[in-house]
Coordinates of C-alpha atoms and ligand atoms in Angstrom, one line a residue:
M357 CA 0.0 0.0 0.0
A358 CA 1.5 3.2 -1.2
F359 CA 2.0 6.1 1.3
P360 CA -0.3 9.0 1.0
G361 CA 2.8 11.2 1.4
T362 CA 1.1 13.7 3.7
G363 CA 1.4 14.4 7.3
K364 CA 4.4 15.0 9.6
I365 CA 7.6 13.0 10.5
W366 CA 9.7 13.7 13.5
M367 CA 13.3 14.2 12.4
N368 CA 16.2 15.1 14.9
G369 CA 13.8 16.9 17.2
S370 CA 11.6 18.7 14.8
L371 CA 8.3 17.9 13.0
V372 CA 8.7 18.2 9.3
D373 CA 6.3 17.8 6.3
W374 CA 6.3 14.2 4.9
A375 CA 7.6 15.7 1.6
D376 CA 10.6 17.3 3.2
A377 CA 11.7 14.4 5.3
N378 CA 14.7 13.7 3.2
I379 CA 18.3 12.5 3.7
H380 CA 21.4 13.0 1.4
I381 CA 22.3 10.1 -1.0
A382 CA 25.8 10.0 0.5
S383 CA 24.4 9.2 4.1
H384 CA 26.2 6.4 5.7
T385 CA 23.1 4.3 6.3
I386 CA 22.3 3.9 2.7
H387 CA 25.7 2.6 1.7
Y388 CA 26.5 0.4 4.7
G389 CA 23.2 -0.5 6.4
S390 CA 24.2 1.4 9.6
G391 CA 20.7 1.8 11.1
V392 CA 18.4 0.3 13.8
F393 CA 14.8 0.7 14.0
E394 CA 11.5 -0.4 15.6
G395 CA 8.0 -1.3 14.5
A396 CA 5.3 -0.7 17.1
R397 CA 1.6 0.0 16.9
C398 CA -0.9 2.4 18.3
Y399 CA -4.4 0.8 18.5
D400 CA -7.8 2.6 18.7
T401 CA -9.0 0.9 21.8
V402 CA -12.5 1.4 23.5
K403 CA -10.9 3.9 25.8
G404 CA -9.1 5.8 23.0
P405 CA -5.8 5.5 21.1
A406 CA -3.1 3.6 23.0
C407 CA 0.5 2.5 22.1
F408 CA 1.1 -1.1 22.6
R409 CA 4.2 -2.0 24.6
L410 CA 5.9 1.3 23.5
D411 CA 8.3 1.1 26.4
A412 CA 9.5 -2.4 25.4
H413 CA 10.0 -1.3 21.8
M414 CA 11.9 1.8 22.8
R415 CA 14.2 -0.2 25.1
R416 CA 14.9 -2.7 22.2
L417 CA 15.7 0.3 20.0
F418 CA 18.3 1.5 22.4
D419 CA 19.6 -2.1 22.9
S420 CA 20.1 -2.3 19.1
A421 CA 21.8 1.1 19.0
R422 CA 24.2 -0.1 21.7
I423 CA 25.1 -3.3 20.0
Y424 CA 26.1 -1.1 16.9
R425 CA 28.1 1.4 19.0
M426 CA 25.7 4.3 18.2
D427 CA 25.5 7.2 20.8
V428 CA 21.9 8.2 20.5
P429 CA 21.7 12.0 21.0
Y430 CA 18.3 11.7 22.9
D431 CA 17.4 9.6 25.9
Q432 CA 14.6 6.8 25.8
Q433 CA 12.0 9.1 27.4
T434 CA 12.5 11.9 24.9
L435 CA 12.1 9.5 22.0
T436 CA 9.1 7.9 23.7
D437 CA 7.5 11.3 24.0
A438 CA 8.4 12.1 20.4
V439 CA 6.4 9.1 19.3
V440 CA 3.3 10.3 21.1
E441 CA 3.9 13.9 19.7
V442 CA 4.1 12.7 16.1
I443 CA 1.0 10.5 16.4
Q444 CA -0.9 13.4 17.7
A445 CA 0.4 15.7 15.1
N446 CA -0.9 13.4 12.6
A447 CA -4.1 13.0 14.4
F448 CA -4.1 9.3 14.1
R449 CA -6.2 7.1 16.3
A450 CA -4.4 3.9 15.1
C451 CA -1.1 3.6 13.2
Y452 CA 2.1 1.8 12.8
I453 CA 5.1 3.4 14.4
R454 CA 8.6 3.3 12.9
P455 CA 11.5 5.0 14.9
L456 CA 14.8 4.9 13.1
I457 CA 18.4 5.6 14.3
Y458 CA 20.8 5.8 11.5
R459 CA 24.3 7.1 10.7
G460 CA 23.7 10.2 8.5
Y461 CA 25.8 12.4 6.3
D462 CA 29.5 13.4 6.7
S463 CA 31.8 11.1 4.7
L464 CA 31.7 7.5 3.5
G465 CA 33.9 4.8 5.0
V466 CA 32.9 1.5 6.6
H467 CA 33.2 2.7 10.2
G468 CA 30.9 5.6 10.0
N469 CA 32.1 7.2 13.3
T470 CA 32.4 10.6 11.8
C471 CA 28.9 10.5 10.6
P472 CA 26.1 12.0 12.9
V473 CA 23.6 9.6 14.5
D474 CA 20.2 10.9 13.3
V475 CA 16.8 9.9 14.5
A476 CA 13.4 9.9 12.7
I477 CA 10.1 8.7 13.6
I478 CA 7.6 7.9 10.9
V479 CA 3.9 6.9 11.6
W480 CA 1.3 5.8 9.1
E481 CA -1.9 4.0 8.9
W482 CA -1.2 0.3 8.2
P483 CA -4.2 -1.6 9.2
S484 CA -3.1 -5.2 8.6
Y485 CA -0.2 -7.1 7.0
Y486 CA -2.1 -10.2 5.8
S487 CA -5.8 -10.2 4.6
K488 CA -8.7 -10.8 7.1
E489 CA -9.2 -14.2 5.6
S490 CA -5.5 -15.1 6.2
V491 CA -5.9 -14.1 9.8
E492 CA -8.9 -16.3 10.3
E493 CA -8.0 -19.2 8.1
G494 CA -4.3 -19.4 8.0
I495 CA -1.5 -18.8 5.4
D496 CA 0.6 -21.2 3.3
V497 CA 4.3 -21.0 3.8
K498 CA 7.5 -22.9 2.8
I499 CA 10.8 -23.4 4.4
S500 CA 13.2 -20.9 3.0
T501 CA 16.3 -22.1 1.2
W502 CA 17.9 -19.0 2.9
A503 CA 19.0 -19.5 6.4
R504 CA 18.9 -16.9 9.1
N505 CA 22.0 -15.1 9.9
A506 CA 24.5 -17.3 11.7
P507 CA 25.5 -16.5 15.3
N508 CA 28.3 -14.1 15.6
T509 CA 27.6 -12.6 12.2
T510 CA 25.0 -9.7 12.1
P511 CA 23.4 -10.0 15.5
A512 CA 19.8 -11.2 15.5
M513 CA 19.0 -9.5 18.7
A514 CA 19.7 -6.1 17.0
K515 CA 16.8 -5.0 14.9
S516 CA 19.1 -3.5 12.4
V517 CA 18.3 -2.4 8.9
A518 CA 21.1 -4.7 7.7
N519 CA 19.3 -7.8 8.9
Y520 CA 16.4 -7.1 6.6
A521 CA 18.7 -7.9 3.5
N522 CA 18.3 -11.6 4.7
A523 CA 14.6 -11.0 5.4
Q524 CA 14.0 -9.7 1.9
L525 CA 15.6 -12.8 0.3
I526 CA 13.3 -14.9 2.4
K527 CA 10.2 -13.0 1.6
M528 CA 11.0 -12.6 -2.1
E529 CA 11.6 -16.4 -2.6
A530 CA 8.4 -17.2 -0.8
D531 CA 6.5 -14.8 -3.1
A532 CA 8.2 -16.1 -6.2
D533 CA 7.3 -19.6 -5.3
G534 CA 3.7 -18.8 -4.6
Y535 CA 3.7 -18.8 -0.8
T536 CA 2.5 -16.0 1.4
E537 CA 5.5 -16.3 3.6
A538 CA 8.5 -18.5 4.5
I539 CA 10.1 -19.8 7.7
A540 CA 13.8 -19.7 7.8
L541 CA 16.0 -22.2 9.7
D542 CA 19.1 -21.2 11.5
T543 CA 22.5 -22.4 10.2
Y544 CA 22.3 -25.5 12.1
G545 CA 19.0 -26.5 10.4
N546 CA 16.7 -25.7 13.4
L547 CA 13.7 -23.5 13.3
S548 CA 14.3 -19.9 13.6
E549 CA 11.6 -17.4 12.4
G550 CA 9.9 -15.8 9.4
S551 CA 11.0 -12.9 7.6
G552 CA 9.6 -10.5 10.1
Q553 CA 7.7 -12.8 12.4
N554 CA 8.4 -15.3 15.3
I555 CA 6.9 -18.7 15.2
F556 CA 5.0 -21.0 17.6
V557 CA 4.4 -24.7 17.1
V558 CA 1.8 -26.7 19.0
R559 CA 1.7 -30.4 19.5
D560 CA -0.3 -32.5 21.9
G561 CA -1.4 -29.1 23.8
V562 CA 2.1 -27.9 24.4
I563 CA 3.1 -24.6 22.7
N564 CA 6.7 -24.4 21.7
T565 CA 8.9 -21.6 20.3
P566 CA 12.6 -21.4 19.3
P567 CA 14.7 -19.7 22.0
I568 CA 16.5 -16.5 21.0
G569 CA 19.7 -18.6 20.7
N570 CA 18.3 -19.9 17.3
S571 CA 19.0 -16.5 15.5
V572 CA 15.5 -15.1 16.3
L573 CA 14.7 -11.4 17.1
A574 CA 13.5 -11.3 20.7
G575 CA 10.1 -10.3 19.5
I576 CA 7.8 -8.3 21.8
T577 CA 4.7 -10.0 20.5
R578 CA 6.5 -13.3 21.2
D579 CA 6.9 -12.2 24.7
C580 CA 3.2 -11.2 24.9
V581 CA 2.1 -14.6 23.5
I582 CA 4.2 -16.6 25.9
T583 CA 2.6 -14.6 28.7
L584 CA -1.0 -14.7 27.5
A585 CA -0.8 -18.3 26.7
R586 CA 0.5 -19.1 30.2
D587 CA -2.3 -16.8 31.6
L588 CA -4.6 -18.9 29.8
G589 CA -3.1 -22.0 31.4
F590 CA -1.1 -23.5 28.5
D591 CA 2.2 -25.1 28.8
V592 CA 4.6 -22.9 26.8
R593 CA 8.2 -24.0 26.3
E594 CA 11.1 -22.2 24.7
Q595 CA 13.2 -25.0 23.0
T596 CA 15.3 -25.7 19.9
L597 CA 12.9 -27.3 17.3
P598 CA 14.0 -29.4 14.4
R599 CA 12.4 -28.7 11.0
E600 CA 10.4 -31.8 11.0
T601 CA 8.3 -30.5 14.0
L602 CA 6.4 -28.3 11.7
Y603 CA 5.2 -31.3 9.6
L604 CA 4.0 -33.1 12.8
A605 CA 2.5 -30.1 14.4
D606 CA -1.2 -29.8 15.3
E607 CA -0.9 -26.1 14.9
V608 CA 1.7 -23.4 13.9
F609 CA 1.4 -19.7 13.9
F610 CA 3.3 -16.6 13.3
V611 CA 3.4 -13.5 15.7
G612 CA 4.8 -10.0 15.3
T613 CA 3.8 -6.4 15.6
A614 CA 2.9 -6.3 11.9
V615 CA 1.3 -9.7 11.5
E616 CA -0.2 -9.9 15.2
V617 CA -1.2 -13.4 15.5
T618 CA -1.5 -15.3 12.2
P619 CA -2.3 -19.1 11.8
I620 CA -0.1 -21.1 9.4
R621 CA -2.3 -23.8 7.5
S622 CA 0.3 -25.5 5.5
V623 CA 4.1 -25.8 5.4
D624 CA 5.8 -26.9 2.2
R625 CA 2.3 -27.8 1.0
I626 CA 1.8 -30.3 3.9
A627 CA -1.4 -29.4 5.9
V628 CA -0.7 -28.3 9.3
G629 CA -3.2 -30.4 11.5
R630 CA -6.6 -30.1 9.8
G631 CA -5.3 -27.4 7.5
R632 CA -7.0 -24.5 9.3
R633 CA -6.7 -22.4 12.4
G634 CA -6.5 -24.7 15.5
P635 CA -8.3 -24.1 18.8
I636 CA -5.1 -23.0 20.8
T637 CA -4.1 -20.5 18.0
E638 CA -7.7 -19.2 18.1
A639 CA -7.6 -18.8 21.8
V640 CA -4.3 -16.9 21.9
Q641 CA -5.2 -14.8 19.0
Q642 CA -8.6 -13.9 20.7
R643 CA -6.8 -12.9 23.9
F644 CA -4.3 -10.9 22.0
F645 CA -6.9 -8.9 20.2
Q646 CA -9.0 -8.4 23.3
I647 CA -5.9 -6.9 25.0
V648 CA -4.7 -4.6 22.2
R649 CA -8.3 -3.3 21.5
G650 CA -8.9 -2.7 25.2
D651 CA -11.7 -5.2 25.4
A652 CA -10.1 -7.2 28.3
P653 CA -8.5 -5.6 31.4
D654 CA -4.8 -4.7 30.6
T655 CA -3.5 -6.7 33.6
H656 CA 0.2 -6.5 32.3
G657 CA 0.1 -2.7 31.8
W658 CA 0.8 -3.0 28.0
L659 CA -1.2 -0.1 26.7
Q660 CA -0.1 3.5 27.0
Y661 CA -3.1 5.8 26.3
L662 CA -2.6 9.0 24.4
G663 CA -5.2 11.0 26.3
V664 CA -7.5 11.3 23.3
P665 CA -11.1 10.4 24.2
A666 CA -12.6 7.1 22.8
A667 CA -14.4 7.3 19.5
T668 CA -18.2 7.1 20.2
A669 CA -19.0 4.9 17.3
S670 CA -18.4 1.2 17.6
G671 CA -16.2 -0.7 15.2
T672 CA -13.4 1.9 15.2
S673 CA -10.7 -0.7 16.0
G674 CA -7.4 0.2 14.4
R675 CA -7.2 -3.1 12.7
Ligands
LIG1574 C1 12.8 -10.7 12.1 C2 11.7 -10.5 12.9 N1 11.4 -11.4 13.8 C3 10.4 -11.2 14.6 C4 9.6 -10.0 14.7 C5 8.5 -9.8 15.6 O1 8.9 -8.9 16.7 P1 7.8 -7.8 17.3 O2 6.9 -8.9 17.9 O3 8.7 -7.3 18.3 O4 7.3 -7.1 16.4 C6 9.9 -9.0 13.8 C7 9.2 -7.8 13.6 O5 9.7 -6.8 14.1 C8 11.0 -9.2 12.9 O6 11.3 -8.3 12.0

């Protein structure tokens, strides 16, 4: 979906018009992938717009910057406040939030230490990643021929723009081969994650997910799903999973800020369970949506309300 190209973007402390939010072609990040970013969401809940786990996203942003030795010229609270400011400046009730810290324009050389560390926050209305049908019925995926980044190469725990070169290869191959998405293995052949999603595999009522040592991003939705599934009484285990667990699973689902909770109905054209969303996926998905929409008590304190009154009409969910 193309951007409308209007509204405001926060850049280095100022709100600028979308059309003017440009950087120089000789900026370091363009040439060397020296940027780290986040993807969070603001939902239009029954009590008004609220950012979901913004504190966790901003913390991970600063963690990513630290791994890449970037001295961020703002503290975490300032950038958190800036997220709220830019959402309000655009008068969005629900949106996707993309903070980005990157090495800017000065000179070109791999290190980049002479380049400024610049910050931008972009927000836009991005209702859903997959179709409504996919969210209810599940998507068809394949195992990618591309592996995830090996340990001790480009770090999986940093959400760096450089990691998304690997993600693009995974996503493009899936698309070219007629699948909605692909699952990547780590370099040892164990399950890792999708191009931009963590994965859960259910068998005999136990919910499993690869640990962060299997080259996965420590996803914030992954953390929510582990917590909510345990709240619902399920046994959730973080353990290394061989590829074939996918073919033997009763249920498989992706999670992430963009995809939220999306069932997988087939892997490599082999049906997962009965080839549609399973009951555990549905229970976790329902709980997740109830929380983000404010339909269930926010017992974990995950919603940060923006101080805008709730819309009076029903059906104004941000999804
Ligand atoms: C590679 C990758 N894994 C997992 C996720 C899910 O993470 P989160 O739930 O924090 O959005 C994302 C999305 O940011 C991602 O890009």
